[in-house]
mmCIF file of C-alpha atoms in Angstrom:
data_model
loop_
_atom_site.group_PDB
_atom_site.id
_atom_site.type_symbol
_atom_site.label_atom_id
_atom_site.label_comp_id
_atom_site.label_asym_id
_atom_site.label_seq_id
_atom_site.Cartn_x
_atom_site.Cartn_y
_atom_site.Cartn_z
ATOM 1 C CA UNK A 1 106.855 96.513 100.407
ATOM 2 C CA UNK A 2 105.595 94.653 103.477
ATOM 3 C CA UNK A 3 102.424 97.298 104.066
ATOM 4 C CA UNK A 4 101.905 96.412 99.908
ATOM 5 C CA UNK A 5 102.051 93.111 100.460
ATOM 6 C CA UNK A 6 99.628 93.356 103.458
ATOM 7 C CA UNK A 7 97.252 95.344 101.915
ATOM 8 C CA UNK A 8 97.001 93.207 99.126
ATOM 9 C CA UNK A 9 96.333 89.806 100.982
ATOM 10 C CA UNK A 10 93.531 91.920 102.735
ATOM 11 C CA UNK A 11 92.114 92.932 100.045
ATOM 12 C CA UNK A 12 92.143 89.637 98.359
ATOM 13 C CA UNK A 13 94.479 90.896 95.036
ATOM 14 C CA UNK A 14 97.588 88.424 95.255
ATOM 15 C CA UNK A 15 96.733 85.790 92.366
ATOM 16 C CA UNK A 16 99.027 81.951 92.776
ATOM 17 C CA UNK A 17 99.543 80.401 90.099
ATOM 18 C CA UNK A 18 99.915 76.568 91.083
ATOM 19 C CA UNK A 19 99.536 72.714 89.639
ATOM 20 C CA UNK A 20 97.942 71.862 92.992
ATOM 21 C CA UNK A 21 95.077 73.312 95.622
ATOM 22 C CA UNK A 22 94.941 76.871 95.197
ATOM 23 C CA UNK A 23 96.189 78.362 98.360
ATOM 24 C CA UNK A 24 94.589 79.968 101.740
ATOM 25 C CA UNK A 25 95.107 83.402 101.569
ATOM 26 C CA UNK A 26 96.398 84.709 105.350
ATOM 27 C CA UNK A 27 97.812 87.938 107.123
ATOM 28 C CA UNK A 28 98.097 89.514 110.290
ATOM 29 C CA UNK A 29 97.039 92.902 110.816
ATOM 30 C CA UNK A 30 97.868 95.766 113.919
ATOM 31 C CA UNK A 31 95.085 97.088 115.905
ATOM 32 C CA UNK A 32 94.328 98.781 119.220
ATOM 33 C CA UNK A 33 92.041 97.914 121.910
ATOM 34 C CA UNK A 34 91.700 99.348 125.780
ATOM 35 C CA UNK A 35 94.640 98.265 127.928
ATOM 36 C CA UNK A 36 92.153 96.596 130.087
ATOM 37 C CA UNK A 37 88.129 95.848 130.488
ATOM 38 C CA UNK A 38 87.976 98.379 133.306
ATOM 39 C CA UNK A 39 88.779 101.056 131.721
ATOM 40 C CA UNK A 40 85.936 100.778 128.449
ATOM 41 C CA UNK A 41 83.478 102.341 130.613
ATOM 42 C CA UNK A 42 84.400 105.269 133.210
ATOM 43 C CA UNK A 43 81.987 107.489 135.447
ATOM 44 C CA UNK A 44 82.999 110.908 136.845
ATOM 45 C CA UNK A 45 80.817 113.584 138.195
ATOM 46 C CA UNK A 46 77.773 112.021 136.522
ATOM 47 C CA UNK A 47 79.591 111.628 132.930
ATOM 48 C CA UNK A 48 79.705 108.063 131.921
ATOM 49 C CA UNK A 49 82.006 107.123 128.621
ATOM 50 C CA UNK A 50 81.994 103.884 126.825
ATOM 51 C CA UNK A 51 85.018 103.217 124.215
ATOM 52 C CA UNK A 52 84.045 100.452 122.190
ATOM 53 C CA UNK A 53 87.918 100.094 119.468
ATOM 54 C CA UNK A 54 86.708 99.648 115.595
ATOM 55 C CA UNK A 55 89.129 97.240 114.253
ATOM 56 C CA UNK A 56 89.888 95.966 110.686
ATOM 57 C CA UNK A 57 89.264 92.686 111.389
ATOM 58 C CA UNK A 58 85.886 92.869 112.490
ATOM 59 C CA UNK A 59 84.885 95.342 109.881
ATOM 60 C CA UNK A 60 81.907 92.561 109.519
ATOM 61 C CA UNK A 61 80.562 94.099 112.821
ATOM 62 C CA UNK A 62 79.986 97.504 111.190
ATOM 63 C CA UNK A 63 78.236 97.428 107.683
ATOM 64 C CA UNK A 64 76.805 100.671 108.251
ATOM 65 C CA UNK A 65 80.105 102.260 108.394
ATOM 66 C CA UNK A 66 81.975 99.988 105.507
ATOM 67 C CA UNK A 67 79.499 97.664 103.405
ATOM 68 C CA UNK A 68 79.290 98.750 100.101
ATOM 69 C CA UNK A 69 78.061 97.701 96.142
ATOM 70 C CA UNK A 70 81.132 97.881 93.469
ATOM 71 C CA UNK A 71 77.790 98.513 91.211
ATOM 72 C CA UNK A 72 78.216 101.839 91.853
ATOM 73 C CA UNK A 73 82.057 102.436 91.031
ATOM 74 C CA UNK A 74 82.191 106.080 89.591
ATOM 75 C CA UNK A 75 82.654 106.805 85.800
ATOM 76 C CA UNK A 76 86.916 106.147 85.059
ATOM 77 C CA UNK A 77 87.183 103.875 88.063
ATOM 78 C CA UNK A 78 88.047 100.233 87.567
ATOM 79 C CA UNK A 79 85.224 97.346 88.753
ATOM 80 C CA UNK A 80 87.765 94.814 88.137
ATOM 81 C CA UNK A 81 90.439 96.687 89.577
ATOM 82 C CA UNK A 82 88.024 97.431 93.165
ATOM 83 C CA UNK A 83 86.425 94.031 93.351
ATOM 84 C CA UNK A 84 89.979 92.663 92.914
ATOM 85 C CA UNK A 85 90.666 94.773 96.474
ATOM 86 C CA UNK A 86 87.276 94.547 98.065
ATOM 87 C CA UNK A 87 85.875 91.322 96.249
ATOM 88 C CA UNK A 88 82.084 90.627 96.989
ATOM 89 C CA UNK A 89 81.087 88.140 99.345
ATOM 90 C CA UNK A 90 78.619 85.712 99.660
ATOM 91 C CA UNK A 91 75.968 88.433 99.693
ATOM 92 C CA UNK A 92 77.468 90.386 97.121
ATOM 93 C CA UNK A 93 78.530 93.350 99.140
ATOM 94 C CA UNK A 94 82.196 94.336 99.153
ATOM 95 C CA UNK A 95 84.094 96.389 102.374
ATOM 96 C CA UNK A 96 86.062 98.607 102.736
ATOM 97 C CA UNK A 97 87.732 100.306 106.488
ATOM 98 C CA UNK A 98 87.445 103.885 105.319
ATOM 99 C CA UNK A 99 88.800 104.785 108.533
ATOM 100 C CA UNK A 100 92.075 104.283 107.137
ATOM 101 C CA UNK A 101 92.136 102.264 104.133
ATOM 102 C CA UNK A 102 95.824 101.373 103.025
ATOM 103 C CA UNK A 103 96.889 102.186 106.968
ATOM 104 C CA UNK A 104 94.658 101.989 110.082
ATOM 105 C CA UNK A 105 93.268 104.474 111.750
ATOM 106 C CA UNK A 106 92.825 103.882 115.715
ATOM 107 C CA UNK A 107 88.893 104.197 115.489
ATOM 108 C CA UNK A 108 86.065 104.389 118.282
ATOM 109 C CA UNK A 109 82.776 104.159 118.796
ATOM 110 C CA UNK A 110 82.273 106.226 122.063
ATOM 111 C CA UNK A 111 78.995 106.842 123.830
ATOM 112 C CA UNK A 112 78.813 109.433 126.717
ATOM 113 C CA UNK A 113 75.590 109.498 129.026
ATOM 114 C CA UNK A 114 74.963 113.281 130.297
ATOM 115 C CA UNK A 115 73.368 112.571 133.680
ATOM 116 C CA UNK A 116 73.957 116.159 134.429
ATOM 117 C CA UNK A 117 71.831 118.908 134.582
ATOM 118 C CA UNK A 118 73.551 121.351 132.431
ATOM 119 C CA UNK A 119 74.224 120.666 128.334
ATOM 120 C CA UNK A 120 77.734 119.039 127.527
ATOM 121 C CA UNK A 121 79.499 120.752 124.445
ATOM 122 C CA UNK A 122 81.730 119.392 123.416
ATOM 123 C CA UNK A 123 83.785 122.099 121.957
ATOM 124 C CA UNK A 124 84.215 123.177 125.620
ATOM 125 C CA UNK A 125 86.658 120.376 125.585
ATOM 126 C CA UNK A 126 89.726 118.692 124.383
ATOM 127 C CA UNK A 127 90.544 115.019 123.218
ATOM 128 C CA UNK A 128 93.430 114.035 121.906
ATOM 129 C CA UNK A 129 95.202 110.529 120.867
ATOM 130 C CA UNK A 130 99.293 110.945 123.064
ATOM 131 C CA UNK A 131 101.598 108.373 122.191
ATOM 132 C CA UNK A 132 105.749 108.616 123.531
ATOM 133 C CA UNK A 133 106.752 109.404 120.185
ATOM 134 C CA UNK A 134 104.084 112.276 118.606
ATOM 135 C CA UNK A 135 103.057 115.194 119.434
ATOM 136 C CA UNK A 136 99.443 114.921 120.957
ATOM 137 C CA UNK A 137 96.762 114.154 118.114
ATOM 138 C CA UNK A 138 93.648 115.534 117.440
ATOM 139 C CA UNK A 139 90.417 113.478 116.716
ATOM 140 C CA UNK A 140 89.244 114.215 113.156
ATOM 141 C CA UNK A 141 86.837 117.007 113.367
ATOM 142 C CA UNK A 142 84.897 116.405 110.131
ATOM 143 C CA UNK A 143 84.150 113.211 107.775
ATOM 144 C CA UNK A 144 83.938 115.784 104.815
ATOM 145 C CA UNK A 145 82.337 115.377 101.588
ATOM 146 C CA UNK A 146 82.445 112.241 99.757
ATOM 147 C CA UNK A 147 81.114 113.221 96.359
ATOM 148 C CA UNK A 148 82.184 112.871 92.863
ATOM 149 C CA UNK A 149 83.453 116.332 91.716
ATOM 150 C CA UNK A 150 84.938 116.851 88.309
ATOM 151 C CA UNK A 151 88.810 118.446 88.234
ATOM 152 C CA UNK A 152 89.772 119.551 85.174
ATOM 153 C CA UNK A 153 94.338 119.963 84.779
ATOM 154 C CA UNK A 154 95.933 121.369 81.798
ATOM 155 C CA UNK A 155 99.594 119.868 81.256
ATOM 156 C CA UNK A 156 102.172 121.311 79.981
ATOM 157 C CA UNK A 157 101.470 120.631 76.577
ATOM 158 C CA UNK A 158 98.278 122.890 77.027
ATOM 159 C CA UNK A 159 96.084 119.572 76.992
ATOM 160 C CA UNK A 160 92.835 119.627 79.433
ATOM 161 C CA UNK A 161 92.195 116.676 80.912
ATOM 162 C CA UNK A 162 89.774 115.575 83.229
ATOM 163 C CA UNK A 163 88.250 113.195 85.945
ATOM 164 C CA UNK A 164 86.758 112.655 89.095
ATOM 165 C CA UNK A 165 87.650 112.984 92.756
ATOM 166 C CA UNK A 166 86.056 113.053 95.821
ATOM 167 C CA UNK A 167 84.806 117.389 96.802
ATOM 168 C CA UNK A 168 86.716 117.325 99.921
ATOM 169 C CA UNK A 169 90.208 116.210 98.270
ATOM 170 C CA UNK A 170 89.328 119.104 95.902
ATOM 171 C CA UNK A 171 88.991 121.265 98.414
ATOM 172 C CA UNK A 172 92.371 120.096 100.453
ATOM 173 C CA UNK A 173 89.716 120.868 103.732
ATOM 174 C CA UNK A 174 91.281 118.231 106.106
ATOM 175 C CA UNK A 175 88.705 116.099 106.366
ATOM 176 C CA UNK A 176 88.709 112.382 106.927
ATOM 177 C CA UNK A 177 87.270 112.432 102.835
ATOM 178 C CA UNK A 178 90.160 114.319 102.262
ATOM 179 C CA UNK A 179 93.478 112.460 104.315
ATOM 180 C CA UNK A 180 92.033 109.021 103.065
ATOM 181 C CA UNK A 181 91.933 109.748 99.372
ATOM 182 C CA UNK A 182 95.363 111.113 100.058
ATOM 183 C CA UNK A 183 97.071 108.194 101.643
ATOM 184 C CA UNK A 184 95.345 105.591 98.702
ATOM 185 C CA UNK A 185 96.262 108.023 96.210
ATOM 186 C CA UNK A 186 100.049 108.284 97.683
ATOM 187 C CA UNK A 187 99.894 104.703 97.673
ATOM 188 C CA UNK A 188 98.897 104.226 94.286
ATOM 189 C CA UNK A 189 101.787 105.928 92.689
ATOM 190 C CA UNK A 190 104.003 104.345 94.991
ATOM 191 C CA UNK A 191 102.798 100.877 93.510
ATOM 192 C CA UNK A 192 105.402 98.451 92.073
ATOM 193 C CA UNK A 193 102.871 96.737 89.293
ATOM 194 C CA UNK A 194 103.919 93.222 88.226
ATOM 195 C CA UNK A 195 102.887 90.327 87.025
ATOM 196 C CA UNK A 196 99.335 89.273 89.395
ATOM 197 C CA UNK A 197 99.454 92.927 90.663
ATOM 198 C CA UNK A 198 96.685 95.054 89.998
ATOM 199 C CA UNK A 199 96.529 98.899 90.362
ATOM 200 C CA UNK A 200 94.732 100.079 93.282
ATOM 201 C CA UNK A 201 91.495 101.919 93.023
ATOM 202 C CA UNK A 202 92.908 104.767 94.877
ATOM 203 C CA UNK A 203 88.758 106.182 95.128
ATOM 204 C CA UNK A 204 87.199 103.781 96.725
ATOM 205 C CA UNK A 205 86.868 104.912 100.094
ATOM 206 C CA UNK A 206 84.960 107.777 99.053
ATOM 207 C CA UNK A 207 82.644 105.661 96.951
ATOM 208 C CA UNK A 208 82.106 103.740 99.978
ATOM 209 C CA UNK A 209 81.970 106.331 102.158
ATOM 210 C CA UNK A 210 79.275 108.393 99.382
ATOM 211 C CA UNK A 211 77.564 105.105 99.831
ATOM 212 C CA UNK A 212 76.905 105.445 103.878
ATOM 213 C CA UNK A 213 77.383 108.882 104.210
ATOM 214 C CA UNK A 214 74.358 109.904 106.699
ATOM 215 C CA UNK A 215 75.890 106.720 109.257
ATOM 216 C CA UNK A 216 78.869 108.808 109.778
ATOM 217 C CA UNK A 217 78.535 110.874 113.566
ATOM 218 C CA UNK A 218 81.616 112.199 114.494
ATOM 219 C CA UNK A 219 81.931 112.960 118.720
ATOM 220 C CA UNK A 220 83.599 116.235 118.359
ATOM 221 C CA UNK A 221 81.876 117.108 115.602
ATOM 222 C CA UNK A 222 81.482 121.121 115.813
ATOM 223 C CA UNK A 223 78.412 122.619 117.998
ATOM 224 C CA UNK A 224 77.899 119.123 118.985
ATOM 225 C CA UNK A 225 76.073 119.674 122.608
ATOM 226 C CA UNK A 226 74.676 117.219 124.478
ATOM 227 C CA UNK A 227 71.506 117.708 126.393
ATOM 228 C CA UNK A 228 71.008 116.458 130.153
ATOM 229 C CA UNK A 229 69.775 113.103 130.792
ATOM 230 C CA UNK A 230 70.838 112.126 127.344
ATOM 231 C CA UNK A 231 73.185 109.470 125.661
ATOM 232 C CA UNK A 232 74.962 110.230 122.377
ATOM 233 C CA UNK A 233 76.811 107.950 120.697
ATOM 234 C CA UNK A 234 79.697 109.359 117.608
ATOM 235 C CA UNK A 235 83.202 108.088 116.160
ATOM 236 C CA UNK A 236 86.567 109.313 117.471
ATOM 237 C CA UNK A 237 89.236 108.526 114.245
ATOM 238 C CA UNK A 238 92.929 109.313 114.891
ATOM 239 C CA UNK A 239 94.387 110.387 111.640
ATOM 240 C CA UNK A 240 97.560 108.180 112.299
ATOM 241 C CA UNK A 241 99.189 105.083 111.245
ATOM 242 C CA UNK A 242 98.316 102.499 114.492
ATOM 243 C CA UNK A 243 101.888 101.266 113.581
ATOM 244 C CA UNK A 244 103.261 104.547 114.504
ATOM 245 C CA UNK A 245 102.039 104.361 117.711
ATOM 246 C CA UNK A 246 104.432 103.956 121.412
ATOM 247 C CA UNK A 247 102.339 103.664 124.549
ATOM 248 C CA UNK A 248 99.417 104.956 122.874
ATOM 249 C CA UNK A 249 96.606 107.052 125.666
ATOM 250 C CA UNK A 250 93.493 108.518 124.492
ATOM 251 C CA UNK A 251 92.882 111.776 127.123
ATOM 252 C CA UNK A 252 89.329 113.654 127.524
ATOM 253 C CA UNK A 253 89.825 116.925 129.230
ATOM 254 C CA UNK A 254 88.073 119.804 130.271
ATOM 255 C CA UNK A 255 84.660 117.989 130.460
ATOM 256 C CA UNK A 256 82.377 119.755 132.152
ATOM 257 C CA UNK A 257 80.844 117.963 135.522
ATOM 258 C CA UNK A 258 79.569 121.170 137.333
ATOM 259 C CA UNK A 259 77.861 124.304 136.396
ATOM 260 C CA UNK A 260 76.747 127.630 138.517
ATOM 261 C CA UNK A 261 73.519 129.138 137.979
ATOM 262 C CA UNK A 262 74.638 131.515 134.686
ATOM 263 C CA UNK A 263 75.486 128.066 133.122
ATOM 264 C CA UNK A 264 79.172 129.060 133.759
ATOM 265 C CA UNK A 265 81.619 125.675 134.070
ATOM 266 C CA UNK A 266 82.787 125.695 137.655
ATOM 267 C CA UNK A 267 83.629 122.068 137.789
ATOM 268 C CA UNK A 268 85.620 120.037 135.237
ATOM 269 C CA UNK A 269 86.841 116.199 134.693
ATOM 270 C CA UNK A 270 89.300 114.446 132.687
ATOM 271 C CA UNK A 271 89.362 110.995 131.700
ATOM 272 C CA UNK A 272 92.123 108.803 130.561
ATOM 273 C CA UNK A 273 91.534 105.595 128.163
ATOM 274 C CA UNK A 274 95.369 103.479 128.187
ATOM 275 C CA UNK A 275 95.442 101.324 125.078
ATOM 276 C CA UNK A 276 97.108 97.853 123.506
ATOM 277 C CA UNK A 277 98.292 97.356 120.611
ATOM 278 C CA UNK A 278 97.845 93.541 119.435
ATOM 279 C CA UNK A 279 97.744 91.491 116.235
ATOM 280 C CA UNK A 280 95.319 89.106 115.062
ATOM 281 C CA UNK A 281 95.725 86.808 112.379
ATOM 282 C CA UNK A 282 93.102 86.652 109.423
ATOM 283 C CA UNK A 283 92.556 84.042 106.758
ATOM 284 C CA UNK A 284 89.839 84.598 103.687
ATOM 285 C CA UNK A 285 87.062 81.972 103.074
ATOM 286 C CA UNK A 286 87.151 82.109 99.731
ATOM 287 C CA UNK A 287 84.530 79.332 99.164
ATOM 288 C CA UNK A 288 81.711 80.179 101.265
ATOM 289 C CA UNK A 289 81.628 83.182 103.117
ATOM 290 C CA UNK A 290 83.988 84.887 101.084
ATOM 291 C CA UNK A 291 85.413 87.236 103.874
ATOM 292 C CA UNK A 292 88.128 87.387 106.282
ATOM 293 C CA UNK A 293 87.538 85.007 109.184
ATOM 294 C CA UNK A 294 90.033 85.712 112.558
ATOM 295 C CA UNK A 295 92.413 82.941 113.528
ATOM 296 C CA UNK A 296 94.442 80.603 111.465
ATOM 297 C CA UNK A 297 93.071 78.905 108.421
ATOM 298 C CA UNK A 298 91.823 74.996 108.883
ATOM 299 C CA UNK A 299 94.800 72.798 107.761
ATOM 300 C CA UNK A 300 95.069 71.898 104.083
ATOM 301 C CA UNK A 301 95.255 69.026 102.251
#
């Protein structure tokens, strides 16, 4: 009930009913960031990485990744029912953290500079997300496919029905398309509807992610090299609730520093990125911004 409760003041849904000023919506939300500023950016053997923590409540920061238009709500889906979750704001543009809609996903945008001589693949090594109480966790490895597909179920009755889901929950492939639409679908049906409750659009991340689709570079995406003298830029997302997490350490290893002639590794680095887990409080402007501003809400009358 309290991650329901959360997600709806995020999202805007939780209607008072009330004789006097209608009043501020507020929550806090869990995030992570790096343990300290010295370890963002780290340098070994000519490799330079740059973590740069995607966080929920400065989603603003990163409309290519989460700004969408409810105009575009796919046939059988709800426009009250999303804009009630992901109301437009001033601009008319909803959001929506499709790294982890109805939980958080630790997310990154990392950068690595190659000042090497020899191409970086990435396949050659291994990240993974360790925290005290999981077993190590991988880095999604694909954002998947977004798109509408049409599922048609018979029911025991012999009745077809039909309707739309993303291809990639279709498909069961693992993807982030795929583990999202799980988790909002999961938490649909768990849903206790009430009175000022509305039904969650359990599609919406896909809409929103069919909506920025080409933005999307994963890090250890597969083949991904990277070519000497050159900086790349991609998303690490850790398919894991950040309130799971105990002493949480993001670990690079086996990254190549040193090559011999044949273009055989004969030098490798790891690199270690300690993180924090913190809460910020959020409040929602609902008169002129209409988004989620960080801190506490100006007093009321």
């Amino acid at each position: 009930m309290e991650k329901q409760l959360r997600l709806l003041t995020f999202a805007g849904l939780i209607f008072f009913i009330s004789c006097g000023a209608p009043r501020i919506m507020t929550s806090t939300f869990p995030e992570t960031s790096i343990s300290e500023e010295q370890f963002k950016s780290q340098s070994k053997g000519n490799i330079n990485i740059m973590m740069e923590p995607i966080s929920k409540t400065e989603i603003y920061k990163y409309d290519k990744y989460f700004k969408f238009k409810t105009d575009y709500v796919w046939e059988g889906m709800s426009k009250f029912e999303t804009e009630a979750y992901y109301p437009k704001d001033s601009n008319g543009d909803s959001w929506c953290f499709v790294f982890g809609s109805v939980v958080t996903y630790p997310s990154f945008e990392v950068t690595i500079e190659n000042n090497t001589d020899h191409i970086l693949r990435m396949s050659d090594s291994r990240i993974y997300l360790i925290s005290d109480n999981l077993d190590p966790i991988e880095p999604v490895k694909s954002i998947g496919k977004p798109q509408a597909k049409v599922m048609i179920e018979t029911n025991a009755s012999g009745q077809s029905y039909k309707w739309l889901v993303p291809q990639s929950a279709q498909d069961q492939d693992g993807s982030l398309v795929d583990l999202v639409y799980r988790d909002e679908y999961e938490f649909m049906n768990k849903q206790e509807l009430s009175f000022g409750v509305v039904r969650y659009p359990y599609k919406v991340s896909a809409v929103a992610m069919e909506q920025n689709v080409s933005n999307y570079k994963l890090l250890n995406q597969t083949g991904k090299e990277i070519l000497p003298n050159i900086k790349y830029r991609g998303l690490l997302i850790f398919p894991v609730d950040v309130e799971k997490l105990q002493n949480p350490i993001i670990k690079f290893y086996d990254i190549t520093v040193k090559t011999d002639a044949a273009g055989t590794p004969i030098e490798k680095v790891a690199f270690d990125f300690p993180l924090r887990l913190d809460k910020k409080d959020i409040w929602f402007d609902a008169v002129s911004s209409k988004r989620w501003v960080i801190g506490k809400p100006p007093a009321q009358p």
